[in-house]
Short mmCIF file of C-alpha atoms in Angstrom, two decimals:
data_model
loop_
_atom_site.label_atom_id
_atom_site.label_comp_id
_atom_site.label_asym_id
_atom_site.label_seq_id
_atom_site.Cartn_x
_atom_site.Cartn_y
_atom_site.Cartn_z
CA MET A 12 -21.39 128.48 45.65
CA ALA A 13 -23.23 125.65 47.38
CA THR A 14 -22.93 122.07 46.12
CA PHE A 15 -25.84 120.10 47.57
CA LYS A 16 -29.17 119.91 45.75
CA VAL A 17 -32.45 121.16 47.25
CA PRO A 18 -35.71 119.94 45.64
CA PHE A 19 -38.12 122.55 44.32
CA PRO A 20 -40.68 122.91 45.59
CA ALA A 21 -39.47 121.42 48.87
CA PRO A 22 -41.85 119.15 50.80
CA SER A 23 -43.47 120.70 53.86
CA PRO A 24 -41.41 120.58 57.09
CA VAL A 25 -44.27 118.68 58.73
CA GLU A 26 -44.08 115.94 56.07
CA ASP A 27 -40.30 115.80 56.49
CA ALA A 28 -40.63 115.56 60.29
CA GLU A 29 -43.16 112.74 59.96
CA LEU A 30 -40.91 110.82 57.56
CA LEU A 31 -37.93 111.24 59.90
CA ARG A 32 -40.02 109.93 62.79
CA LYS A 33 -40.88 106.84 60.75
CA ALA A 34 -37.20 106.40 59.88
CA PHE A 35 -36.35 106.29 63.61
CA GLN A 36 -38.99 103.69 64.48
CA GLY A 37 -38.66 99.92 64.36
CA TRP A 38 -35.61 97.75 64.96
CA GLY A 39 -33.15 100.14 63.36
CA THR A 40 -32.95 103.60 61.89
CA ASP A 41 -33.48 103.96 58.16
CA GLU A 42 -30.40 106.08 57.51
CA LYS A 43 -31.19 106.35 53.79
CA ILE A 44 -34.35 108.31 54.55
CA VAL A 45 -32.48 110.57 56.98
CA ILE A 46 -29.91 111.36 54.28
CA ALA A 47 -32.52 111.74 51.53
CA ILE A 48 -34.27 114.42 53.58
CA LEU A 49 -31.67 116.32 55.59
CA ALA A 50 -28.83 116.28 53.04
CA HIS A 51 -31.16 118.08 50.61
CA ARG A 52 -32.54 120.86 52.81
CA ASP A 53 -30.92 124.24 53.35
CA ALA A 54 -30.41 125.87 56.76
CA LYS A 55 -33.81 127.57 56.82
CA GLN A 56 -35.59 124.36 55.84
CA ARG A 57 -33.68 122.33 58.43
CA LEU A 58 -34.71 124.79 61.11
CA GLN A 59 -38.35 124.47 60.03
CA ILE A 60 -38.07 120.67 60.20
CA GLN A 61 -36.61 120.88 63.72
CA GLU A 62 -39.45 123.15 64.83
CA ALA A 63 -42.05 120.86 63.27
CA TYR A 64 -40.48 117.80 64.88
CA GLN A 65 -40.47 119.49 68.29
CA ASP A 66 -44.13 120.54 67.90
CA LEU A 67 -45.26 117.09 66.72
CA TYR A 68 -43.31 114.85 69.09
CA ASN A 69 -42.11 117.14 71.90
CA GLU A 70 -38.57 116.00 71.19
CA ASP A 71 -35.40 117.73 70.01
CA LEU A 72 -34.40 116.48 66.58
CA ALA A 73 -30.66 117.11 67.05
CA THR A 74 -30.67 115.04 70.24
CA LYS A 75 -32.70 112.32 68.52
CA LEU A 76 -30.18 112.13 65.68
CA GLN A 77 -27.37 111.71 68.20
CA SER A 78 -29.15 108.76 69.79
CA GLU A 79 -30.21 107.10 66.52
CA LEU A 80 -27.00 107.44 64.50
CA SER A 81 -23.42 106.49 65.30
CA GLY A 82 -19.78 107.05 64.46
CA GLU A 83 -18.56 109.54 61.89
CA PHE A 84 -22.00 109.68 60.28
CA GLU A 85 -23.59 110.80 63.54
CA ARG A 86 -20.98 113.50 64.09
CA ALA A 87 -21.37 114.85 60.56
CA MET A 88 -25.18 114.82 60.62
CA TYR A 89 -25.29 116.40 64.08
CA LEU A 90 -23.21 119.34 62.85
CA TRP A 91 -25.22 119.64 59.65
CA ILE A 92 -28.59 119.96 61.39
CA PHE A 93 -27.62 123.31 62.91
CA ASN A 94 -27.58 126.68 61.19
CA PRO A 95 -24.09 127.87 60.13
CA VAL A 96 -23.65 130.27 63.06
CA ASP A 97 -24.58 127.77 65.79
CA ARG A 98 -22.49 125.14 64.01
CA GLU A 99 -19.35 127.30 64.15
CA ALA A 100 -19.93 127.92 67.86
CA ILE A 101 -20.31 124.17 68.47
CA ILE A 102 -17.16 123.42 66.45
CA ALA A 103 -15.19 126.03 68.42
CA ASN A 104 -16.37 124.56 71.72
CA ALA A 105 -15.53 121.01 70.60
CA ALA A 106 -12.03 122.20 69.66
CA MET A 107 -11.44 123.01 73.33
CA LYS A 108 -12.99 119.88 74.84
CA LYS A 109 -9.89 117.68 74.59
CA GLY A 110 -7.01 120.05 75.12
CA LEU A 111 -7.06 122.64 72.36
CA ASP A 112 -7.19 122.34 68.58
CA TYR A 113 -5.96 125.86 67.89
CA ARG A 114 -6.23 125.32 64.12
CA VAL A 115 -10.01 125.17 64.33
CA ILE A 116 -10.17 128.37 66.39
CA VAL A 117 -8.03 130.22 63.84
CA GLU A 118 -10.25 128.95 61.00
CA VAL A 119 -13.43 130.14 62.74
CA ALA A 120 -11.90 133.54 63.50
CA CYS A 121 -10.20 134.23 60.16
CA ILE A 122 -12.63 132.71 57.65
CA SER A 123 -15.72 134.33 59.16
CA SER A 124 -16.60 137.88 58.17
CA THR A 125 -16.63 140.53 60.89
CA ASN A 126 -20.38 140.25 61.43
CA GLU A 127 -20.37 136.45 61.14
CA LEU A 128 -17.74 136.19 63.89
CA LEU A 129 -19.79 138.47 66.13
CA LYS A 130 -22.84 136.23 65.65
CA VAL A 131 -20.77 133.11 66.33
CA LYS A 132 -19.60 134.60 69.63
CA GLN A 133 -23.17 135.51 70.57
CA ALA A 134 -24.30 131.97 69.73
CA TYR A 135 -21.40 130.55 71.77
CA GLN A 136 -22.50 132.47 74.85
CA ALA A 137 -26.13 131.41 74.40
CA LEU A 138 -25.21 127.74 73.97
CA PHE A 139 -22.43 127.33 76.55
CA MET A 140 -22.98 130.12 79.11
CA HIS A 141 -19.39 131.33 78.71
CA SER A 142 -17.72 133.67 76.28
CA LEU A 143 -15.48 132.19 73.63
CA GLU A 144 -12.72 134.54 74.79
CA GLU A 145 -12.77 133.37 78.42
CA ASP A 146 -12.78 129.70 77.44
CA LEU A 147 -9.84 130.26 75.11
CA ALA A 148 -7.93 132.21 77.75
CA SER A 149 -8.36 129.34 80.22
CA LYS A 150 -6.95 126.83 77.71
CA THR A 151 -3.91 128.78 76.50
CA SER A 152 -0.97 130.86 77.67
CA GLY A 153 1.71 133.19 76.40
CA ASN A 154 1.89 134.26 72.76
CA LEU A 155 -0.66 131.68 71.65
CA ARG A 156 -3.22 133.03 74.12
CA GLN A 157 -2.59 136.60 72.95
CA LEU A 158 -3.01 135.60 69.33
CA LEU A 159 -6.11 133.41 69.66
CA VAL A 160 -7.98 135.68 72.06
CA GLY A 161 -7.07 138.64 69.86
CA LEU A 162 -8.35 136.91 66.71
CA VAL A 163 -11.74 136.05 68.20
CA SER A 164 -12.08 139.41 69.98
CA THR A 165 -11.47 141.59 66.95
CA TYR A 166 -14.11 143.53 65.04
CA ARG A 167 -12.26 144.18 61.79
CA PHE A 168 -13.02 146.93 59.33
CA ASP A 169 -14.69 145.19 56.38
CA GLY A 170 -13.89 147.74 53.70
CA LYS A 171 -11.55 147.44 50.72
CA GLU A 172 -9.52 150.59 51.42
CA VAL A 173 -5.76 150.02 51.74
CA ASP A 174 -2.91 152.18 53.04
CA THR A 175 0.12 151.11 50.97
CA GLU A 176 2.57 153.09 53.09
CA LEU A 177 1.32 151.39 56.23
CA ALA A 178 1.46 148.03 54.47
CA SER A 179 5.16 148.55 53.76
CA VAL A 180 5.93 149.60 57.36
CA GLU A 181 4.03 146.67 58.83
CA ALA A 182 5.53 144.20 56.37
CA ASP A 183 8.94 145.16 57.78
CA ALA A 184 7.61 144.85 61.33
CA LEU A 185 6.33 141.35 60.60
CA HIS A 186 9.64 140.37 59.00
CA ASP A 187 11.60 141.62 62.02
CA ALA A 188 9.31 139.74 64.38
CA ILE A 189 9.47 136.48 62.44
CA LYS A 190 13.11 136.42 61.34
CA ASN A 191 14.80 138.46 64.05
CA LYS A 192 12.32 138.07 66.92
CA ALA A 193 12.57 141.84 67.32
CA SER A 194 10.81 142.95 70.52
CA GLY A 195 9.01 139.63 70.75
CA TYR A 196 5.85 139.01 68.80
CA ASP A 197 3.59 141.74 70.13
CA GLU A 198 3.69 143.68 66.85
CA ALA A 199 2.93 140.59 64.76
CA ILE A 200 -0.03 139.77 67.00
CA ARG A 201 -1.27 143.37 66.89
CA ILE A 202 -1.14 143.49 63.10
CA LEU A 203 -2.78 140.08 62.55
CA THR A 204 -5.57 140.73 65.05
CA THR A 205 -6.56 144.31 64.21
CA ARG A 206 -6.07 145.09 60.53
CA SER A 207 -8.75 144.56 57.90
CA LYS A 208 -8.37 141.59 55.57
CA ALA A 209 -7.76 143.95 52.64
CA GLN A 210 -5.00 145.75 54.57
CA LEU A 211 -3.44 142.46 55.66
CA ASN A 212 -3.33 141.16 52.10
CA ALA A 213 -1.63 144.38 50.99
CA THR A 214 0.89 143.90 53.82
CA PHE A 215 1.54 140.27 52.86
CA ASN A 216 2.12 141.32 49.24
CA LYS A 217 4.60 144.00 50.39
CA TYR A 218 6.33 141.40 52.55
CA LYS A 219 6.98 139.20 49.53
CA ASP A 220 8.01 142.15 47.32
CA GLU A 221 10.45 143.56 49.85
CA HIS A 222 11.86 140.39 51.41
CA GLY A 223 11.86 137.96 48.50
CA THR A 224 9.66 135.27 50.02
CA SER A 225 6.11 134.97 51.25
CA ILE A 226 5.31 135.42 54.91
CA SER A 227 3.68 131.98 54.87
CA LYS A 228 6.96 130.36 53.79
CA ASP A 229 8.96 132.24 56.42
CA LEU A 230 6.54 131.08 59.11
CA ALA A 231 6.83 127.50 57.86
CA THR A 232 10.60 127.54 58.46
CA GLY A 233 10.19 128.70 62.05
CA LEU A 234 10.27 126.55 65.15
CA PRO A 235 7.74 123.66 65.29
CA ASP A 236 5.64 125.63 67.72
CA PRO A 237 1.82 126.02 67.98
CA PHE A 238 2.18 129.82 67.97
CA PHE A 239 4.03 129.85 64.63
CA SER A 240 1.62 127.31 63.22
CA ALA A 241 -1.39 129.40 64.32
CA LEU A 242 0.16 132.53 62.78
CA ARG A 243 0.66 130.70 59.49
CA ILE A 244 -2.92 129.41 59.42
CA ALA A 245 -4.19 132.92 60.13
CA VAL A 246 -2.16 134.24 57.19
CA ARG A 247 -3.31 131.49 54.83
CA CYS A 248 -6.98 131.84 55.78
CA THR A 249 -6.74 135.60 55.28
CA VAL A 250 -5.08 135.31 51.86
CA SER A 251 -7.43 132.61 50.52
CA HIS A 252 -9.42 130.42 52.85
CA GLN A 253 -10.56 128.33 49.84
CA LYS A 254 -6.95 127.40 49.02
CA TYR A 255 -6.28 126.62 52.67
CA LEU A 256 -9.38 124.42 52.94
CA GLU A 257 -8.66 122.67 49.63
CA LYS A 258 -5.23 121.66 50.94
CA LEU A 259 -6.77 120.51 54.22
CA LEU A 260 -9.35 118.51 52.26
CA ARG A 261 -6.68 116.98 50.02
CA ARG A 262 -4.55 115.98 53.00
CA SER A 263 -7.59 114.47 54.70
CA LEU A 264 -8.35 112.35 51.65
CA ASN A 265 -4.79 111.15 51.12
CA GLU A 266 -3.21 110.77 54.55
CA ALA A 267 -3.88 108.56 57.54
CA GLU A 268 -3.43 111.05 60.37
CA GLU A 269 -5.62 110.79 63.45
CA ASP A 270 -7.55 114.00 62.85
CA VAL A 271 -8.13 113.75 59.10
CA ASP A 272 -11.69 112.46 59.40
CA ASP A 273 -12.63 115.44 61.58
CA ASN A 274 -11.02 117.78 59.05
CA LEU A 275 -12.80 116.11 56.14
CA CYS A 276 -16.18 116.37 57.87
CA ARG A 277 -15.56 119.97 58.96
CA VAL A 278 -14.62 121.24 55.51
CA ILE A 279 -17.52 119.59 53.70
CA VAL A 280 -20.22 120.26 56.28
CA THR A 281 -19.28 123.88 56.97
CA ARG A 282 -18.72 124.92 53.34
CA ALA A 283 -21.49 122.96 51.54
CA GLU A 284 -23.88 125.92 51.82
CA LYS A 285 -21.22 128.51 51.04
CA ASP A 286 -18.26 127.95 48.72
CA LEU A 287 -17.66 124.20 48.53
CA GLN A 288 -18.06 124.31 44.74
CA GLU A 289 -14.98 126.55 44.46
CA ILE A 290 -13.03 124.29 46.82
CA LYS A 291 -14.19 121.23 44.89
CA ASP A 292 -13.06 122.80 41.59
CA MET A 293 -9.64 123.58 43.09
CA TYR A 294 -9.30 120.01 44.34
CA GLU A 295 -10.20 118.47 40.99
CA LYS A 296 -7.86 120.82 39.15
CA ARG A 297 -4.94 119.63 41.29
CA ALA A 298 -5.98 115.97 41.47
CA THR A 299 -6.34 115.61 37.71
CA ASN A 300 -7.04 111.88 37.78
CA GLU A 301 -9.65 111.85 40.53
CA THR A 302 -12.89 113.71 41.22
CA LEU A 303 -13.78 114.69 44.75
CA ALA A 304 -16.64 112.17 44.64
CA HIS A 305 -14.27 109.34 43.72
CA ALA A 306 -11.89 110.37 46.51
CA LEU A 307 -14.75 110.30 49.03
CA GLU A 308 -15.82 106.87 47.80
CA ARG A 309 -12.27 105.69 48.46
CA LYS A 310 -11.83 107.38 51.85
CA ALA A 311 -15.23 107.17 53.55
CA SER A 312 -17.63 104.28 53.97
CA GLY A 313 -21.22 103.37 54.67
CA HIS A 314 -23.83 106.01 55.44
CA HIS A 315 -21.12 108.55 56.24
CA ARG A 316 -19.88 108.26 52.65
CA SER A 317 -23.43 108.55 51.24
CA PHE A 318 -24.07 111.67 53.28
CA LEU A 319 -20.82 113.42 52.30
CA LEU A 320 -21.42 112.52 48.63
CA ALA A 321 -24.87 114.11 48.83
CA LEU A 322 -23.37 117.30 50.28
CA VAL A 323 -20.77 117.59 47.52
CA GLY A 324 -23.49 117.21 44.88
CA ASN A 325 -23.40 113.52 43.97
#
């Protein structure tokens, strides 16, 4: 369930475009107006505003926002202005700009539905004139390349049907690959990149039943290697992406790592129109003495804080 509030009836996109233009004029941008409008419009309404702005002023609104805003607020607003599919393509591309943030690629591949992932790849090609697969292949090697390219290339069956016998066989195959490194990791990669999410969850349940611990825990005790880490993220996003994102959000709000601000922005901006309410509820259940809004007030600042607060429903 979404968290941000959309007025009803919404003002016309032309009125919104005109107000945004006024906010950009003068000695400085009126960021409060930008937030008051864009943080309270859904994807369809934001697209209509962009089209109206282009028609009225012959200027791209996303580009204008980049030039008028700055810092973390600019990065968050720039991502928000796009529809969810284009946004995921942009996030995937950004993850490969400075080296490779494989975690983001796994999130995009494993949280998206089959059809969503297909649309993201189509948007990626339209925006960047390359396929996501070829860009990933050029940035990776070995097992990590096999895994990441496989995850973004797959077209999973979306049904709920499960083969329990197969789940048991493949649970053993995963255990052998992880604990005994039996025949390398080809089987683990094949299973993770081809099976439906329902079948994978059945396999992960069998893994725990038959081997006494979860596959996620076994992967966590492996070598500190990007491949093992990517495998574990794929498993966690398949089991419950909300739980995975809640933990990422909690870490971002309570730790001082270099990438936490990017993680914080990514979780809130990408899930605000989807299931941020569930993630927010999970966070507040675990952090019993602090609401998500209070945590954001503590962690973020300025217009960036105001914008994120608007997206989480405050």
